[in-house]
mmCIF file of C-alpha atoms and ligand atoms in Angstrom:
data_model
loop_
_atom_site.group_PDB
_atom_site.id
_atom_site.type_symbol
_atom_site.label_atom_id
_atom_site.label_comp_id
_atom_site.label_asym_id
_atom_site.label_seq_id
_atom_site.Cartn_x
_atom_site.Cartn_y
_atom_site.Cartn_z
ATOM 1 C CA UNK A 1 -109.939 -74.846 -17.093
ATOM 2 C CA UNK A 2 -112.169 -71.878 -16.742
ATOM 3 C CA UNK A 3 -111.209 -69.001 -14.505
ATOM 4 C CA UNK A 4 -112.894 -66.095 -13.256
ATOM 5 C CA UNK A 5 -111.824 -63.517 -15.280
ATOM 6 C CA UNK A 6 -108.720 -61.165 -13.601
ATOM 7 C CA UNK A 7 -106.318 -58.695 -15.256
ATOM 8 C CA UNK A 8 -102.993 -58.030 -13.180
ATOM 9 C CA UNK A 9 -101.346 -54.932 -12.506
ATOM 10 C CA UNK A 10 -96.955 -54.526 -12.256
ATOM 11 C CA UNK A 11 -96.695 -53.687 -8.967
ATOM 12 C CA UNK A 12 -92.729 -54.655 -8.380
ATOM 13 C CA UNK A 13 -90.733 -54.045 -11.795
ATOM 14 C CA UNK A 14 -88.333 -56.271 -13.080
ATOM 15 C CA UNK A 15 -85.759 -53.667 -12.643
ATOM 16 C CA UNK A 16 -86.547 -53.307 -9.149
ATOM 17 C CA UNK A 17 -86.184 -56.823 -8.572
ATOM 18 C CA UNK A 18 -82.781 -57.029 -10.151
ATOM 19 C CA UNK A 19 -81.365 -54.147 -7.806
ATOM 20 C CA UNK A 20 -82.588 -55.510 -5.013
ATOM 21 C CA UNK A 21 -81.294 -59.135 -5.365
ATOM 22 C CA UNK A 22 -77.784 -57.623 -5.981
ATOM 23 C CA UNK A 23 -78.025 -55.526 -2.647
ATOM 24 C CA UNK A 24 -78.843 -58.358 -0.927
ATOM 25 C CA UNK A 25 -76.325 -60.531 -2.716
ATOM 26 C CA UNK A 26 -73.522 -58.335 -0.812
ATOM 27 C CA UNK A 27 -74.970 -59.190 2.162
ATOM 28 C CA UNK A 28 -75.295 -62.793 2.166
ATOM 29 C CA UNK A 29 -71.876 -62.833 0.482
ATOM 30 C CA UNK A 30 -70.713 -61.102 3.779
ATOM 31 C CA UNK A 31 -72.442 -62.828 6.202
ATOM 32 C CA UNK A 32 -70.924 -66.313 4.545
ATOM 33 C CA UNK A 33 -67.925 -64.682 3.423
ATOM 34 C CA UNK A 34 -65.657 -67.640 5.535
ATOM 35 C CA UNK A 35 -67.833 -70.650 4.438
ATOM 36 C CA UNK A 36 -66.843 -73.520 2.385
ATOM 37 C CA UNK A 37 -69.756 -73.871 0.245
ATOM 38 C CA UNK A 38 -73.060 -72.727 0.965
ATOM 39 C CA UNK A 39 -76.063 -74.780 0.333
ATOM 40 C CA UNK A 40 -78.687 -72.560 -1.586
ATOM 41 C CA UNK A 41 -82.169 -74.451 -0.679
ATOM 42 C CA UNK A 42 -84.642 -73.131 -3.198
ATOM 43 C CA UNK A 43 -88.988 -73.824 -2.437
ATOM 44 C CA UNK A 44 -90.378 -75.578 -4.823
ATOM 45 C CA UNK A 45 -92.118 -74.251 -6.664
ATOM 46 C CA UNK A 46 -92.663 -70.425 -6.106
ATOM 47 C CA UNK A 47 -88.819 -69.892 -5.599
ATOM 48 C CA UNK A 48 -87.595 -71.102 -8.909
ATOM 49 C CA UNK A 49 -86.846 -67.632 -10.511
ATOM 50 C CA UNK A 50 -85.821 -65.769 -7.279
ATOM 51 C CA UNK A 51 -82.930 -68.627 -6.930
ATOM 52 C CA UNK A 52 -81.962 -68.724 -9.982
ATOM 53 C CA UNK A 53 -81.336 -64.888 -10.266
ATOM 54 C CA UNK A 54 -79.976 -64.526 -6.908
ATOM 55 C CA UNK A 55 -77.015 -67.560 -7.204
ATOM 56 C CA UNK A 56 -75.752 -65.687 -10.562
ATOM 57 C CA UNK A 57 -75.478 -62.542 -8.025
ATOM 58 C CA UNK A 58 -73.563 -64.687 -4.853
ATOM 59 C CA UNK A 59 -69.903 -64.993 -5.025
ATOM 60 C CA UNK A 60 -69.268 -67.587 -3.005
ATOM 61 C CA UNK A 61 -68.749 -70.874 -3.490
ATOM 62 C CA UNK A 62 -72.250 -72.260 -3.726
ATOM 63 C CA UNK A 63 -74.332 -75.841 -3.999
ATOM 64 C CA UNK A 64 -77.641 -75.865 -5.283
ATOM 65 C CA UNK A 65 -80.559 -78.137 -3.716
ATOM 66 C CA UNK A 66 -84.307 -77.935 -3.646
ATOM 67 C CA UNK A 67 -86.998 -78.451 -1.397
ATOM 68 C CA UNK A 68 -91.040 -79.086 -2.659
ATOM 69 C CA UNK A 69 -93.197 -77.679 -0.255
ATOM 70 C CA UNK A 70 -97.179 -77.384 -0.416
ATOM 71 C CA UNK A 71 -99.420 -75.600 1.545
ATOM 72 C CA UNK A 72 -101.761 -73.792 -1.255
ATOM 73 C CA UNK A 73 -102.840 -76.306 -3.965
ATOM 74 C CA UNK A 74 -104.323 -74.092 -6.595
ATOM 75 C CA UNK A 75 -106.747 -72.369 -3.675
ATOM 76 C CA UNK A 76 -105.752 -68.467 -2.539
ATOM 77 C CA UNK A 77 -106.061 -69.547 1.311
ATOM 78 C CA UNK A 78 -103.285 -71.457 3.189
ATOM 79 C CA UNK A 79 -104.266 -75.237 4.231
ATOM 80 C CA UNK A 80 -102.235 -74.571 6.990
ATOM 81 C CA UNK A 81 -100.631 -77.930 6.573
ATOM 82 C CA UNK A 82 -97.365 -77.566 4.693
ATOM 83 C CA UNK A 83 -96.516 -80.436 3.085
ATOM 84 C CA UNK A 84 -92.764 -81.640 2.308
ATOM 85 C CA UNK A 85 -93.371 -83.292 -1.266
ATOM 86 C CA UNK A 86 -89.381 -84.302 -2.275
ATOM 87 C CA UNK A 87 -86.298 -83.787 0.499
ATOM 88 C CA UNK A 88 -83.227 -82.443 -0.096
ATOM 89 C CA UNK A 89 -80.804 -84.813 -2.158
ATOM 90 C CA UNK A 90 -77.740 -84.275 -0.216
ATOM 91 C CA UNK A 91 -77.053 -84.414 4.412
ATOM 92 C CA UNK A 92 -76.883 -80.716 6.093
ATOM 93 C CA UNK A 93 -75.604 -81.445 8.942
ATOM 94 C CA UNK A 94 -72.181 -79.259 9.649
ATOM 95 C CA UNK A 95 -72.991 -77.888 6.762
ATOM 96 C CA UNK A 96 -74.094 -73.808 5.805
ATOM 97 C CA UNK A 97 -77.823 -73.365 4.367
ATOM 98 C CA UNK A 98 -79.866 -70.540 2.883
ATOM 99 C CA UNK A 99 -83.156 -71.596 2.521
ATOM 100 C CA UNK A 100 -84.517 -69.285 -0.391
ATOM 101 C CA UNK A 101 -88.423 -68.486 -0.319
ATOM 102 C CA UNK A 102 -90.783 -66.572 -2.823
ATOM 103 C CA UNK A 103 -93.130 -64.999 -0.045
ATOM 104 C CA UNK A 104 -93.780 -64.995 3.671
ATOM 105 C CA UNK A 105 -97.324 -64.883 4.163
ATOM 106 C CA UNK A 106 -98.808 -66.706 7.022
ATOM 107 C CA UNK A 107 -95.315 -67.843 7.944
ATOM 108 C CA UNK A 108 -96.418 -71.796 8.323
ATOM 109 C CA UNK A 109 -94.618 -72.537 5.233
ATOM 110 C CA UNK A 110 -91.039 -71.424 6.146
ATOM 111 C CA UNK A 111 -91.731 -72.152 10.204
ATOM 112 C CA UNK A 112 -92.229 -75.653 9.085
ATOM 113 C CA UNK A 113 -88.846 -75.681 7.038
ATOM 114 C CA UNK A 114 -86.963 -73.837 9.143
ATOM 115 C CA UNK A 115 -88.317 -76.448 12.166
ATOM 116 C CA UNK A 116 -87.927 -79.613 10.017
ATOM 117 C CA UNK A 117 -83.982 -78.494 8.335
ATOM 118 C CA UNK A 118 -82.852 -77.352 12.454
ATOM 119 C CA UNK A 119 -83.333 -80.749 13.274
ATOM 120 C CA UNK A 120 -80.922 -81.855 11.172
ATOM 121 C CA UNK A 121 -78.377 -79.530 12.950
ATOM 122 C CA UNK A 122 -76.474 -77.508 9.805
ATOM 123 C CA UNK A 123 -73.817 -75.404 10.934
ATOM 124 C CA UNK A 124 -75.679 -71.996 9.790
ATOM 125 C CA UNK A 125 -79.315 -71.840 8.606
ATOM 126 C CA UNK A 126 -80.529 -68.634 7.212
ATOM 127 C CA UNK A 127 -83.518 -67.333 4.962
ATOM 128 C CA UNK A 128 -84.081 -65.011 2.358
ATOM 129 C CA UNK A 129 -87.678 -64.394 0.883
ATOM 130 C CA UNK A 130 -88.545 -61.894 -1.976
ATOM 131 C CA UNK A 131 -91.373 -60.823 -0.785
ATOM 132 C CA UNK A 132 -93.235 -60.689 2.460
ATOM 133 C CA UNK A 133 -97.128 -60.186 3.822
ATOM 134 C CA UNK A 134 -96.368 -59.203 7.407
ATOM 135 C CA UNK A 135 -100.384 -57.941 7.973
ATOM 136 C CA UNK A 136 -100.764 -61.734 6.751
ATOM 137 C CA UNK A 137 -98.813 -63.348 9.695
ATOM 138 C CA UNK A 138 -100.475 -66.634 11.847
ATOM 139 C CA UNK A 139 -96.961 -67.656 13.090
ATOM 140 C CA UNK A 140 -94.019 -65.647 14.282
ATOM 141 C CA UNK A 141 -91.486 -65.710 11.847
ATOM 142 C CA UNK A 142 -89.476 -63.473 9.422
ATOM 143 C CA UNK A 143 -86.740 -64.208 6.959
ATOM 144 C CA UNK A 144 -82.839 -63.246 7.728
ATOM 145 C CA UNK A 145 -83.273 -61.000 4.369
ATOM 146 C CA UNK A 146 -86.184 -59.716 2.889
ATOM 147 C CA UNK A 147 -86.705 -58.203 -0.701
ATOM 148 C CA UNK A 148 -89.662 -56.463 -0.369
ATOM 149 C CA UNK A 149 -92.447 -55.616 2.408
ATOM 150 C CA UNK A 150 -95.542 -55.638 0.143
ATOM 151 C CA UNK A 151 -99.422 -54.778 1.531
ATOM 152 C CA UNK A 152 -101.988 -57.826 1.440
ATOM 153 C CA UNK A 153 -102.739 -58.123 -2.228
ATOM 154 C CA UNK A 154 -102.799 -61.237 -4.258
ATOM 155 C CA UNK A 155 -99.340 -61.440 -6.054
ATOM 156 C CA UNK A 156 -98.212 -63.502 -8.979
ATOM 157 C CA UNK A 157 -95.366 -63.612 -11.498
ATOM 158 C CA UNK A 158 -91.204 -63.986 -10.780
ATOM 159 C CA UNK A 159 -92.253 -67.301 -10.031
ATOM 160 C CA UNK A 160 -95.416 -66.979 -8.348
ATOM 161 C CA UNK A 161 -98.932 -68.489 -9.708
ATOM 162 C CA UNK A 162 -102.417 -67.645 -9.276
ATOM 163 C CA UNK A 163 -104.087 -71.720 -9.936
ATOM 164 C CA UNK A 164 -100.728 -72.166 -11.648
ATOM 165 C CA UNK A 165 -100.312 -69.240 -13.670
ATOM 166 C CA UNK A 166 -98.386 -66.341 -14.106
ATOM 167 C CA UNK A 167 -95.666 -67.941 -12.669
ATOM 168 C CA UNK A 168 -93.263 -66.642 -15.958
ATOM 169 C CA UNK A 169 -93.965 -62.976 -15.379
ATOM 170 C CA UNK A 170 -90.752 -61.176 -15.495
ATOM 171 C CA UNK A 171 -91.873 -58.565 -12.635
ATOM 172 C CA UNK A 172 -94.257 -58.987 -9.639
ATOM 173 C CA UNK A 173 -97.913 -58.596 -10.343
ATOM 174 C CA UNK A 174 -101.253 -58.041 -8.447
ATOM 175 C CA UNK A 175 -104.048 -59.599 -9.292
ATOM 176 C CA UNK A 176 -107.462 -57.707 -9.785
ATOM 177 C CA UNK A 177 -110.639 -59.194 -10.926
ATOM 178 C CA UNK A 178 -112.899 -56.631 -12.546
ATOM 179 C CA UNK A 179 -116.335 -58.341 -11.624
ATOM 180 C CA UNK A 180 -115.634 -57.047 -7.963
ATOM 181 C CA UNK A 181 -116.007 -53.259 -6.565
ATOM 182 C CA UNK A 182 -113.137 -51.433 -6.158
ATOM 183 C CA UNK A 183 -112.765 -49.678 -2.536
HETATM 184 C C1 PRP B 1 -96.682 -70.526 -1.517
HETATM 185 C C2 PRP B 1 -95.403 -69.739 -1.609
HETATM 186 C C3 PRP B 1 -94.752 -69.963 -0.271
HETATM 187 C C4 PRP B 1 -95.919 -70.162 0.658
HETATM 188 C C5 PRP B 1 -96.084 -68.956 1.532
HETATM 189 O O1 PRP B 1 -96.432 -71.848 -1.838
HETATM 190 O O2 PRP B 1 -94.605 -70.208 -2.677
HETATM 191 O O3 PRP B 1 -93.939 -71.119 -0.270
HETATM 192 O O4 PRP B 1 -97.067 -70.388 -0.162
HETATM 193 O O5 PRP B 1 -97.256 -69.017 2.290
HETATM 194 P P1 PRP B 1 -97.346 -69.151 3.850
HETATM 195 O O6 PRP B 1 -96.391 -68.179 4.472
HETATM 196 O O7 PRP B 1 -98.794 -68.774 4.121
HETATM 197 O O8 PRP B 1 -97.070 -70.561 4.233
HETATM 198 P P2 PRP B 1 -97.529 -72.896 -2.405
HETATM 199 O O9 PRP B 1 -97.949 -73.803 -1.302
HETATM 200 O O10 PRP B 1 -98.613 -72.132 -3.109
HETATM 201 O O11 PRP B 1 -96.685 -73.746 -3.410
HETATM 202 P P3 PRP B 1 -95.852 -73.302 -4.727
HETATM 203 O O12 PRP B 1 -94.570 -72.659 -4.218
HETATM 204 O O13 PRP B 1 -95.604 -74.583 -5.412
HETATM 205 O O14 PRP B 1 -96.677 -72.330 -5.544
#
């Protein structure tokens, strides 16, 4: 597949990343520190390194389930039409959720979830996203817990992907493409 040529920049070290999942890891373990078992709800796909870092930081007694979402296809502007792809394997209802999300950008992709797992009344639903775009926001919503507020620049690595690459970077990246003036 050709590309238009891009080089990308760290902007959010893998270090970083690491600290701030285990801050936050205190948190949620506080806020569910009474629950049974939690029900960790990753995004397919963008969320598949975030959840898998930030489970190995919970203790608490936790389930793991996933969600595929699509609003993006391999394009850099949101269809605006998310897309539920494959549904949970397991019932929430009663039950406590954290719905785990790479980055908040619009919003339409975790409004939809958040609208489409209330229905199915869990006992507690909460969100945590890595990152988040709030200059990018179309619909009001914000995660319980956020990693990091980041300015509108096209991100990829930790599990995000630029036309489905760069998704195995080990720190957050932004994406520059060399063809077009700088400001
Ligand atoms: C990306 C990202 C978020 C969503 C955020 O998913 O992983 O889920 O977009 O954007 P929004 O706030 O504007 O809705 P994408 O549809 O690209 O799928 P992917 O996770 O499989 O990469």
């Amino acid at each position: 597949m050709s590309q238009r040529p891009y080089v990308i920049d760290e902007m959010i070290s893998a270090k970083s990343i690491a600290a701030r999942i285990e801050a936050l890891s205190h948190e949620i373990a506080a806020e569910f520190k009474d629950t049974e078992q939690l029900l960790v709800v990753g995004l397919l796909r963008g969320s598949f390194v975030f959840i898998a870092d930030l489970v190995r930081e919970l203790d608490l007694p936790v389930e793991v389930d996933f969600l595929e979402v699509s609003s993006y296809g391999d394009g850099m502007e949101s269809s605006r039409e998310v897309r539920i792809l494959k549904d949970l394997r397991g019932q929430i209802e009663g039950r406590d959720v954290l719905v785990v999300e790479d980055i908040v950008d619009t919003g339409f992709t975790l409004s939809r979830v958040v609208s489409f797992l209330s229905a199915r009344d869990p006992a507690r639903l909460r969100t945590i996203a890595l990152l988040d775009k709030p200059s990018r926001r179309e619909v009001d919503v914000t995660a319980d817990w956020t990693g990091f507020v980041i300015p509108d620049e096209f991100v990829v690595g930790y599990g995000i992907d630029y036309a489905q690459r760069n998704r195995n970077l080990p720190f957050i990246g932004k994406v520059r493409f060399p063809d077009e003036p700088q400001p």
